[in-house]
Short mmCIF file of C-alpha atoms and ligand atoms in Angstrom, two decimals:
data_model
loop_
_atom_site.label_atom_id
_atom_site.label_comp_id
_atom_site.label_asym_id
_atom_site.label_seq_id
_atom_site.Cartn_x
_atom_site.Cartn_y
_atom_site.Cartn_z
CA MET L 265 270.03 175.95 72.96
CA ASN L 266 272.55 178.43 71.32
CA ILE L 267 272.25 182.11 72.93
CA LEU L 268 273.29 184.64 71.46
CA LEU L 269 274.33 187.66 74.43
CA THR L 270 274.57 191.37 72.81
CA GLY L 271 276.81 193.27 75.30
CA GLY L 272 277.67 189.97 76.13
CA ALA L 273 281.52 191.34 77.72
CA GLY L 274 279.32 193.62 80.48
CA TYR L 275 278.87 192.98 84.31
CA ILE L 276 275.40 191.30 84.17
CA ALA L 277 276.17 189.52 80.58
CA THR L 278 279.43 187.57 81.96
CA HIS L 279 277.65 186.46 84.95
CA THR L 280 274.31 184.72 83.04
CA CYS L 281 276.75 183.76 80.49
CA LEU L 282 278.76 181.47 83.25
CA GLU L 283 275.10 180.18 84.23
CA LEU L 284 274.04 179.49 80.69
CA LEU L 285 277.25 177.29 79.95
CA ALA L 286 276.83 175.71 83.21
CA ALA L 287 273.00 174.90 82.72
CA GLY L 288 274.20 173.33 79.42
CA HIS L 289 273.57 175.85 76.79
CA GLU L 290 276.17 177.70 74.35
CA ALA L 291 277.05 181.48 74.16
CA ILE L 292 278.08 183.56 71.54
CA VAL L 293 279.10 187.19 72.25
CA VAL L 294 279.04 190.52 70.47
CA ASP L 295 280.26 193.71 72.15
CA ASN L 296 281.92 196.73 70.83
CA TYR L 297 283.65 197.14 74.45
CA VAL L 298 282.04 200.66 74.73
CA ASN L 299 281.88 199.91 78.40
CA SER L 300 283.77 196.67 78.84
CA CYS L 301 287.04 194.93 77.86
CA PRO L 302 287.93 191.50 76.23
CA GLU L 303 289.31 190.02 79.28
CA ALA L 304 285.94 189.55 80.67
CA VAL L 305 284.87 187.00 78.47
CA ARG L 306 288.11 185.62 78.48
CA ARG L 307 287.72 185.19 82.31
CA VAL L 308 284.40 183.26 81.72
CA GLU L 309 285.94 180.86 79.42
CA GLU L 310 288.71 180.28 82.05
CA LEU L 311 285.95 179.72 84.80
CA SER L 312 283.68 177.55 82.67
CA GLY L 313 286.21 175.56 80.88
CA ARG L 314 284.50 176.47 77.75
CA SER L 315 284.82 178.25 74.54
CA VAL L 316 282.49 181.47 73.85
CA PRO L 317 282.87 182.88 70.19
CA VAL L 318 282.82 186.85 70.60
CA TYR L 319 282.46 189.26 67.95
CA GLU L 320 283.77 192.88 68.32
CA ALA L 321 281.07 194.94 66.52
CA ASP L 322 278.31 197.21 67.14
CA VAL L 323 274.94 195.75 67.39
CA SER L 324 273.38 198.44 65.41
CA ASP L 325 275.92 197.85 62.29
CA ARG L 326 273.23 195.72 60.10
CA ALA L 327 275.97 193.64 58.28
CA ALA L 328 277.88 192.43 61.21
CA MET L 329 274.93 191.49 62.88
CA ASP L 330 273.79 189.43 59.78
CA ARG L 331 277.21 187.51 59.84
CA ILE L 332 276.95 186.57 63.51
CA PHE L 333 273.43 185.23 62.35
CA GLU L 334 275.19 183.40 59.16
CA GLU L 335 277.84 181.99 60.99
CA ASN L 336 276.30 180.95 63.99
CA ARG L 337 272.93 178.54 64.28
CA ILE L 338 271.27 181.01 66.84
CA ASP L 339 268.21 179.77 68.90
CA ALA L 340 267.66 182.69 71.45
CA VAL L 341 268.61 186.38 72.10
CA ILE L 342 269.68 187.90 75.08
CA HIS L 343 269.95 191.79 74.70
CA PHE L 344 272.17 193.58 77.11
CA ALA L 345 273.75 195.88 75.04
CA GLY L 346 272.98 199.33 76.10
CA LEU L 347 274.65 202.41 77.68
CA LYS L 348 273.26 202.56 81.19
CA ALA L 349 274.64 205.52 83.08
CA VAL L 350 271.05 207.79 84.21
CA GLY L 351 273.49 211.08 84.97
CA GLU L 352 275.13 210.91 81.24
CA SER L 353 271.90 210.08 79.60
CA VAL L 354 270.65 213.34 81.09
CA ARG L 355 273.74 215.49 79.60
CA GLN L 356 273.95 213.01 76.36
CA PRO L 357 270.13 212.27 75.32
CA LEU L 358 270.73 211.72 71.81
CA ARG L 359 273.57 209.38 72.35
CA TYR L 360 271.66 207.30 74.89
CA TYR L 361 268.32 207.43 72.07
CA ARG L 362 270.36 206.73 69.26
CA ASN L 363 272.44 203.67 70.85
CA ASN L 364 269.91 202.02 73.16
CA LEU L 365 267.07 202.18 70.35
CA ASP L 366 269.39 201.76 67.05
CA THR L 367 270.68 198.64 68.99
CA THR L 368 267.33 197.00 69.42
CA LEU L 369 266.08 197.93 66.08
CA THR L 370 268.89 196.19 64.34
CA LEU L 371 268.76 193.33 66.55
CA CYS L 372 265.05 192.63 65.85
CA GLU L 373 265.36 193.05 61.92
CA THR L 374 268.40 190.66 62.00
CA MET L 375 266.52 188.38 64.04
CA ALA L 376 263.70 188.10 61.79
CA ALA L 377 265.47 187.91 58.51
CA HIS L 378 267.08 184.96 60.17
CA GLY L 379 263.88 183.63 61.45
CA VAL L 380 265.14 183.88 65.02
CA LYS L 381 262.08 184.97 67.07
CA ARG L 382 262.92 184.13 70.90
CA LEU L 383 264.33 187.44 72.75
CA VAL L 384 265.15 187.99 76.48
CA PHE L 385 265.85 192.10 76.97
CA SER L 386 267.31 193.87 79.98
CA SER L 387 264.78 196.34 81.36
CA SER L 388 264.95 198.24 84.30
CA ALA L 389 262.65 198.85 87.64
CA THR L 390 263.42 202.59 86.42
CA VAL L 391 260.86 202.14 84.05
CA TYR L 392 258.51 202.89 87.20
CA GLY L 393 259.28 206.08 87.35
CA VAL L 394 258.45 207.77 91.03
CA PRO L 395 256.55 204.51 92.52
CA ASP L 396 252.88 205.65 94.10
CA GLU L 397 253.18 202.49 96.03
CA VAL L 398 255.51 199.76 96.83
CA PRO L 399 256.46 196.68 96.25
CA LEU L 400 256.20 197.45 92.27
CA ARG L 401 254.42 194.67 90.41
CA GLU L 402 254.57 194.53 86.76
CA ASP L 403 250.88 195.32 85.83
CA MET L 404 251.83 198.42 87.84
CA PHE L 405 250.62 201.51 85.53
CA CYS L 406 254.15 203.86 84.75
CA LYS L 407 253.70 207.30 84.82
CA GLY L 408 256.73 208.19 83.22
CA CYS L 409 260.57 208.04 83.70
CA THR L 410 262.76 210.32 85.27
CA ASN L 411 265.61 210.33 82.79
CA PRO L 412 266.39 209.62 78.99
CA TYR L 413 267.95 206.14 80.27
CA GLY L 414 265.17 205.37 81.80
CA TRP L 415 263.02 206.27 78.71
CA THR L 416 264.93 204.20 76.42
CA LYS L 417 264.09 201.37 78.28
CA TYR L 418 260.37 202.16 78.39
CA MET L 419 260.31 202.95 74.69
CA ILE L 420 262.17 199.39 73.98
CA GLU L 421 259.76 197.76 76.07
CA LYS L 422 257.12 199.27 74.03
CA ILE L 423 258.62 198.61 70.97
CA LEU L 424 259.29 194.75 71.35
CA GLY L 425 255.55 194.90 72.55
CA SER L 426 254.27 195.69 69.01
CA VAL L 427 256.87 193.23 67.48
CA CYS L 428 254.92 190.19 69.55
CA GLU L 429 251.59 191.79 68.61
CA ALA L 430 252.61 191.77 64.92
CA ASP L 431 253.80 188.63 64.95
CA PRO L 432 252.62 185.79 67.34
CA GLU L 433 255.34 183.74 66.47
CA TRP L 434 257.69 186.01 68.60
CA SER L 435 258.40 185.27 72.32
CA VAL L 436 260.01 188.30 74.50
CA VAL L 437 260.40 188.10 77.93
CA LEU L 438 261.11 191.96 79.55
CA LEU L 439 263.16 191.29 82.76
CA ARG L 440 262.89 194.38 84.80
CA TYR L 441 266.12 194.37 86.92
CA PHE L 442 266.06 196.02 90.70
CA ASN L 443 269.64 196.84 91.68
CA PRO L 444 272.06 194.16 90.58
CA ILE L 445 275.40 193.96 92.80
CA GLY L 446 277.93 191.29 93.89
CA ALA L 447 280.15 189.34 91.82
CA HIS L 448 280.77 185.78 91.19
CA GLU L 449 282.33 183.63 94.05
CA SER L 450 285.55 183.07 92.12
CA GLY L 451 286.25 186.90 92.40
CA ARG L 452 287.29 186.66 88.70
CA ILE L 453 284.49 188.58 87.48
CA GLY L 454 282.77 191.31 88.82
CA GLU L 455 281.16 195.11 87.95
CA ASP L 456 284.29 197.59 86.36
CA PRO L 457 282.42 200.70 86.09
CA ALA L 458 284.72 203.46 83.88
CA GLY L 459 285.75 206.43 86.20
CA ILE L 460 284.28 207.26 89.46
CA PRO L 461 281.38 204.98 90.15
CA ASN L 462 277.45 206.12 90.00
CA ASN L 463 276.28 203.45 92.02
CA LEU L 464 276.29 202.54 95.56
CA MET L 465 278.30 198.99 95.77
CA PRO L 466 281.05 199.89 93.25
CA PHE L 467 281.58 203.40 95.10
CA ILE L 468 281.74 201.41 98.66
CA THR L 469 284.32 198.90 97.51
CA GLN L 470 286.54 201.59 95.76
CA VAL L 471 286.32 203.28 99.11
CA ALA L 472 287.09 200.06 100.78
CA ALA L 473 289.90 199.83 98.33
CA GLY L 474 291.20 203.36 99.01
CA ARG L 475 290.56 204.44 95.72
CA LEU L 476 288.09 206.69 97.02
CA ASP L 477 288.31 208.76 100.17
CA HIS L 478 284.80 208.34 101.96
CA LEU L 479 281.14 207.79 101.01
CA ASN L 480 278.61 210.47 100.54
CA VAL L 481 275.26 209.20 101.57
CA PHE L 482 272.53 211.09 99.15
CA GLY L 483 270.11 212.47 101.90
CA ASN L 484 269.22 211.06 105.30
CA ASP L 485 265.59 212.33 105.34
CA TYR L 486 263.34 210.28 103.25
CA ASP L 487 260.38 208.94 104.31
CA THR L 488 262.01 205.24 105.18
CA PRO L 489 262.88 203.84 108.43
CA ASP L 490 266.39 205.37 108.76
CA GLY L 491 266.05 208.47 106.47
CA THR L 492 267.91 207.12 103.63
CA GLY L 493 267.17 205.14 100.17
CA VAL L 494 265.81 202.18 100.40
CA ARG L 495 266.32 199.78 97.11
CA ASP L 496 266.04 195.84 96.18
CA TYR L 497 269.41 195.10 95.86
CA ILE L 498 270.12 191.34 94.06
CA HIS L 499 272.94 189.55 93.35
CA VAL L 500 274.32 189.32 90.00
CA VAL L 501 274.36 185.29 90.01
CA ASP L 502 270.93 185.25 90.85
CA LEU L 503 270.10 187.45 88.29
CA GLY L 504 272.16 185.36 85.89
CA ARG L 505 270.08 182.56 86.96
CA GLY L 506 267.07 184.15 86.04
CA HIS L 507 267.94 184.89 82.77
CA VAL L 508 268.62 180.97 82.19
CA CYS L 509 265.06 180.67 83.54
CA ALA L 510 263.71 182.94 81.23
CA CYS L 511 265.24 182.03 77.87
CA ASP L 512 263.81 178.30 78.98
CA TYR L 513 260.26 180.17 79.39
CA ALA L 514 260.93 181.73 76.10
CA ALA L 515 261.42 178.49 74.34
CA LYS L 516 257.98 176.93 75.56
CA HIS L 517 255.89 180.21 75.09
CA THR L 518 255.17 182.79 72.84
CA GLY L 519 253.91 186.58 73.34
CA CYS L 520 255.16 189.01 75.38
CA GLU L 521 255.92 189.03 79.37
CA ILE L 522 257.26 191.72 81.74
CA ILE L 523 259.07 189.92 84.80
CA ASN L 524 260.59 191.67 87.66
CA LEU L 525 263.76 190.55 88.71
CA GLY L 526 264.47 191.16 92.44
CA THR L 527 264.44 190.12 95.79
CA GLY L 528 261.28 191.57 97.31
CA VAL L 529 263.54 193.13 100.26
CA GLY L 530 264.49 196.71 100.63
CA TYR L 531 267.55 197.73 102.18
CA SER L 532 268.65 201.57 102.84
CA VAL L 533 271.99 202.94 102.57
CA LEU L 534 272.86 202.32 105.78
CA ASP L 535 272.25 198.99 105.90
CA ILE L 536 274.42 198.05 103.05
CA VAL L 537 277.51 200.12 104.35
CA ARG L 538 276.87 198.43 107.95
CA THR L 539 276.64 195.04 106.46
CA PHE L 540 279.54 195.35 104.22
CA GLU L 541 281.68 196.68 107.37
CA ARG L 542 280.46 193.51 109.32
CA VAL L 543 281.03 190.83 106.59
CA ASN L 544 284.58 192.39 105.53
CA GLY L 545 285.58 193.95 108.70
CA ILE L 546 286.14 197.23 106.85
CA ARG L 547 285.40 200.47 107.72
CA ILE L 548 283.63 202.82 105.25
CA PRO L 549 283.68 206.72 106.15
CA CYS L 550 280.51 208.18 105.08
CA GLU L 551 279.17 211.57 105.25
CA ILE L 552 275.47 213.20 104.40
CA ALA L 553 275.11 214.71 101.92
CA PRO L 554 272.28 216.14 99.55
CA ARG L 555 269.96 214.07 98.14
CA ARG L 556 270.85 213.13 94.35
CA PRO L 557 268.45 214.70 92.05
CA GLY L 558 265.97 212.11 90.26
CA ASP L 559 266.50 209.43 93.04
CA VAL L 560 263.09 208.16 94.90
CA ALA L 561 263.11 207.08 98.59
CA ALA L 562 261.93 203.27 98.27
CA CYS L 563 261.97 201.16 95.33
CA TYR L 564 261.74 197.26 95.54
CA ALA L 565 259.77 194.32 93.48
CA ASP L 566 256.94 192.13 94.02
CA PRO L 567 259.19 189.11 92.62
CA SER L 568 255.97 186.57 92.94
CA LYS L 569 255.68 186.62 89.19
CA ALA L 570 258.83 185.10 88.73
CA LYS L 571 258.49 182.52 90.65
CA ARG L 572 255.21 181.87 89.55
CA LEU L 573 256.01 181.85 85.67
CA LEU L 574 259.69 181.19 85.76
CA GLY L 575 260.36 179.12 88.93
CA TRP L 576 262.66 181.58 89.90
CA GLU L 577 263.47 183.10 92.83
CA ALA L 578 266.88 184.81 94.63
CA THR L 579 268.60 182.99 97.09
CA HIS L 580 271.98 185.23 97.96
CA THR L 581 271.83 187.24 101.21
CA LEU L 582 272.95 190.90 101.56
CA GLU L 583 275.73 189.34 103.27
CA ASP L 584 276.86 187.36 100.09
CA MET L 585 276.30 190.59 98.22
CA CYS L 586 278.43 192.68 100.51
CA ARG L 587 281.25 189.47 100.54
CA ASP L 588 281.54 188.87 97.17
CA ALA L 589 281.69 192.70 95.69
CA TRP L 590 284.51 193.25 98.34
CA HIS L 591 286.18 189.75 97.08
CA TRP L 592 286.32 191.02 93.42
CA GLN L 593 287.24 194.22 94.14
CA SER L 594 290.17 193.16 96.69
CA MET L 595 291.67 190.57 94.13
CA ASN L 596 291.06 193.15 91.22
CA PRO L 597 291.86 196.64 92.90
CA MET L 598 292.10 198.33 89.27
CA GLY L 599 289.18 196.23 87.60
CA TYR L 600 290.37 194.26 84.82
CA ARG L 601 293.01 196.39 84.05
CA THR L 602 295.15 194.46 86.93
P1 LIG J 1367 277.35 196.74 81.27
O1 LIG J 1367 277.73 198.39 80.47
O2 LIG J 1367 278.36 196.50 82.15
O3 LIG J 1367 277.20 196.02 79.80
C1 LIG J 1367 276.55 196.68 78.64
C2 LIG J 1367 277.71 196.08 77.44
O4 LIG J 1367 276.87 196.53 76.30
C3 LIG J 1367 278.73 196.45 77.62
O5 LIG J 1367 279.46 195.84 77.40
C4 LIG J 1367 278.88 197.29 76.45
O6 LIG J 1367 280.19 197.79 76.26
C5 LIG J 1367 277.70 196.88 75.42
N1 LIG J 1367 277.45 197.88 74.24
C6 LIG J 1367 276.59 198.97 74.70
N2 LIG J 1367 276.34 199.75 73.68
C7 LIG J 1367 276.71 198.60 72.31
C8 LIG J 1367 276.45 198.51 71.00
N3 LIG J 1367 275.98 199.33 70.63
N4 LIG J 1367 277.27 197.54 70.37
C9 LIG J 1367 277.72 196.60 71.18
N5 LIG J 1367 277.60 196.40 72.69
C10 LIG J 1367 277.38 197.69 73.40
O7 LIG J 1367 275.97 197.11 82.05
P2 LIG J 1367 275.33 196.03 82.77
O8 LIG J 1367 275.28 196.66 84.49
O9 LIG J 1367 275.80 194.85 82.85
O10 LIG J 1367 273.87 196.04 81.88
C11 LIG J 1367 273.66 195.11 81.21
C12 LIG J 1367 272.05 195.80 80.86
O11 LIG J 1367 271.16 195.76 81.97
C13 LIG J 1367 272.15 197.41 79.83
O12 LIG J 1367 271.12 197.12 78.96
C14 LIG J 1367 271.60 197.94 81.37
O13 LIG J 1367 270.72 199.16 80.81
C15 LIG J 1367 270.70 196.99 81.87
N6 LIG J 1367 270.50 197.20 83.12
C16 LIG J 1367 271.52 197.17 84.11
C17 LIG J 1367 270.99 197.48 85.60
C18 LIG J 1367 272.37 197.47 86.66
O14 LIG J 1367 272.15 198.57 87.56
N7 LIG J 1367 273.33 197.25 86.31
C19 LIG J 1367 269.89 197.84 86.02
C20 LIG J 1367 268.83 197.22 85.33
C21 LIG J 1367 269.36 197.42 83.67
C1 LIG J 1368 271.07 203.05 95.38
C2 LIG J 1368 271.02 203.89 96.70
C3 LIG J 1368 271.35 206.36 96.24
C4 LIG J 1368 275.70 206.08 95.44
C5 LIG J 1368 270.52 202.99 89.38
C6 LIG J 1368 269.50 203.18 88.47
C7 LIG J 1368 268.55 202.25 87.80
C8 LIG J 1368 269.49 200.81 87.81
C9 LIG J 1368 269.84 200.67 88.95
C10 LIG J 1368 270.08 200.70 85.47
C11 LIG J 1368 270.35 205.26 96.37
C12 LIG J 1368 272.40 205.99 97.37
C13 LIG J 1368 274.41 205.90 95.61
C14 LIG J 1368 276.10 206.97 96.16
C15 LIG J 1368 274.48 207.26 97.92
N1 LIG J 1368 270.29 200.66 86.98
N2 LIG J 1368 273.89 206.60 96.91
N3 LIG J 1368 275.91 207.56 97.62
O1 LIG J 1368 269.76 204.86 91.84
O2 LIG J 1368 268.62 202.92 93.08
O3 LIG J 1368 269.49 202.53 90.59
O4 LIG J 1368 270.68 201.54 89.15
O5 LIG J 1368 268.89 200.50 84.90
O6 LIG J 1368 268.08 202.41 86.91
O7 LIG J 1368 268.67 204.46 88.29
O8 LIG J 1368 271.08 202.77 92.42
O9 LIG J 1368 273.21 202.59 93.29
O10 LIG J 1368 272.85 204.70 91.82
O11 LIG J 1368 272.09 203.84 94.27
O12 LIG J 1368 273.73 207.40 98.94
O13 LIG J 1368 277.36 207.49 95.95
O14 LIG J 1368 272.11 204.61 96.94
O15 LIG J 1368 270.90 207.77 96.63
O16 LIG J 1368 269.23 205.61 97.30
P1 LIG J 1368 269.66 203.54 91.86
P2 LIG J 1368 272.39 203.39 92.87
#
């Protein structure tokens, strides 16, 4: 299939792009580089030995999107483009609602106008809000999100559900990612956050690289085995493979499916720190800090629907995730700017 990746220069999209190319698909990228750079796609081309057409455009620019659909025969779209920083979304809610909703609406209108009706969307475990119980299943009622970013994902899920209800030819897979970490084993592509990282693993790798002094552990008094927050960390290459399976699924089915992509295993902050230290032989100085507002104690997936519908399950271990995250950071201490 020819698959358009919106936000295709980003962290998850570049890893997905490599997996799509390896599975025999063609990829086309559109990105406005608000949180990425052209070098990332150049490295995907280098690793795959394939060329990937890239359009620098905002996905909410209808004329630019029409041009992409006119110049390429597109069979399916994976919609990664979006702003994703939780804290920033609290400070800049309108920017988040505008960007994440407008891109989705414009994309769907463009797809409909060009007769393309297969879509895989980057949703998030954040839509589960504060869970009553774990593991999280797709059919659980989402009582509400804790931040505007989460609400954008929740709203987009509803919009795409309505699109499928109105036109039974559409096929939409809403992938709820848990906590993607790690990098391609080559160390050539990886996560390159702007400024001080919000997320745990890039923060740890920047401490290991000497860019940051120590890790603040946000709370050690949660109701979890060691008191620190528990999450379902998933290797980004496993996540990329999940998208290949979702595209195959969308080609054979219609309607809207919500699917968790996680491992089903929860690890605490201290599990991650200790595993990172052991695998890479680097000490990560830690200080216990207050809980971060909006954090939940534990969040991990029931991934059985992904296995049942997509035939997908995660194969990488936590050791792989820690090793590959550090390999990327140590080879690229300043990210793509090196
Ligand atoms: P990322 O920031 O690396 O990738 C997003 C890409 O979208 C970037 O390249 C950015 O430049 C691009 N973009 C944003 N707005 C755009 C616009 N208007 N037009 C064109 N391009 C635009 O983030 P990521 O971690 O790779 O996440 C990809 C998707 O997965 C996002 O939708 C994110 O919300 C979602 N997601 C991420 C996580 C995570 O922890 N990384 C978890 C769940 C869901
Ligand atoms: C993981 C754990 C922190 C940083 C976020 C979004 C979610 C999804 C994935 C997009 C928590 C602790 C973190 C630090 C710490 N993204 N931590 N010190 O919050 O589970 O999920 O990314 O959809 O929507 O909310 O991920 O990596 O920020 O935190 O102790 O410096 O690490 O408290 O327990 P989170 P995270």
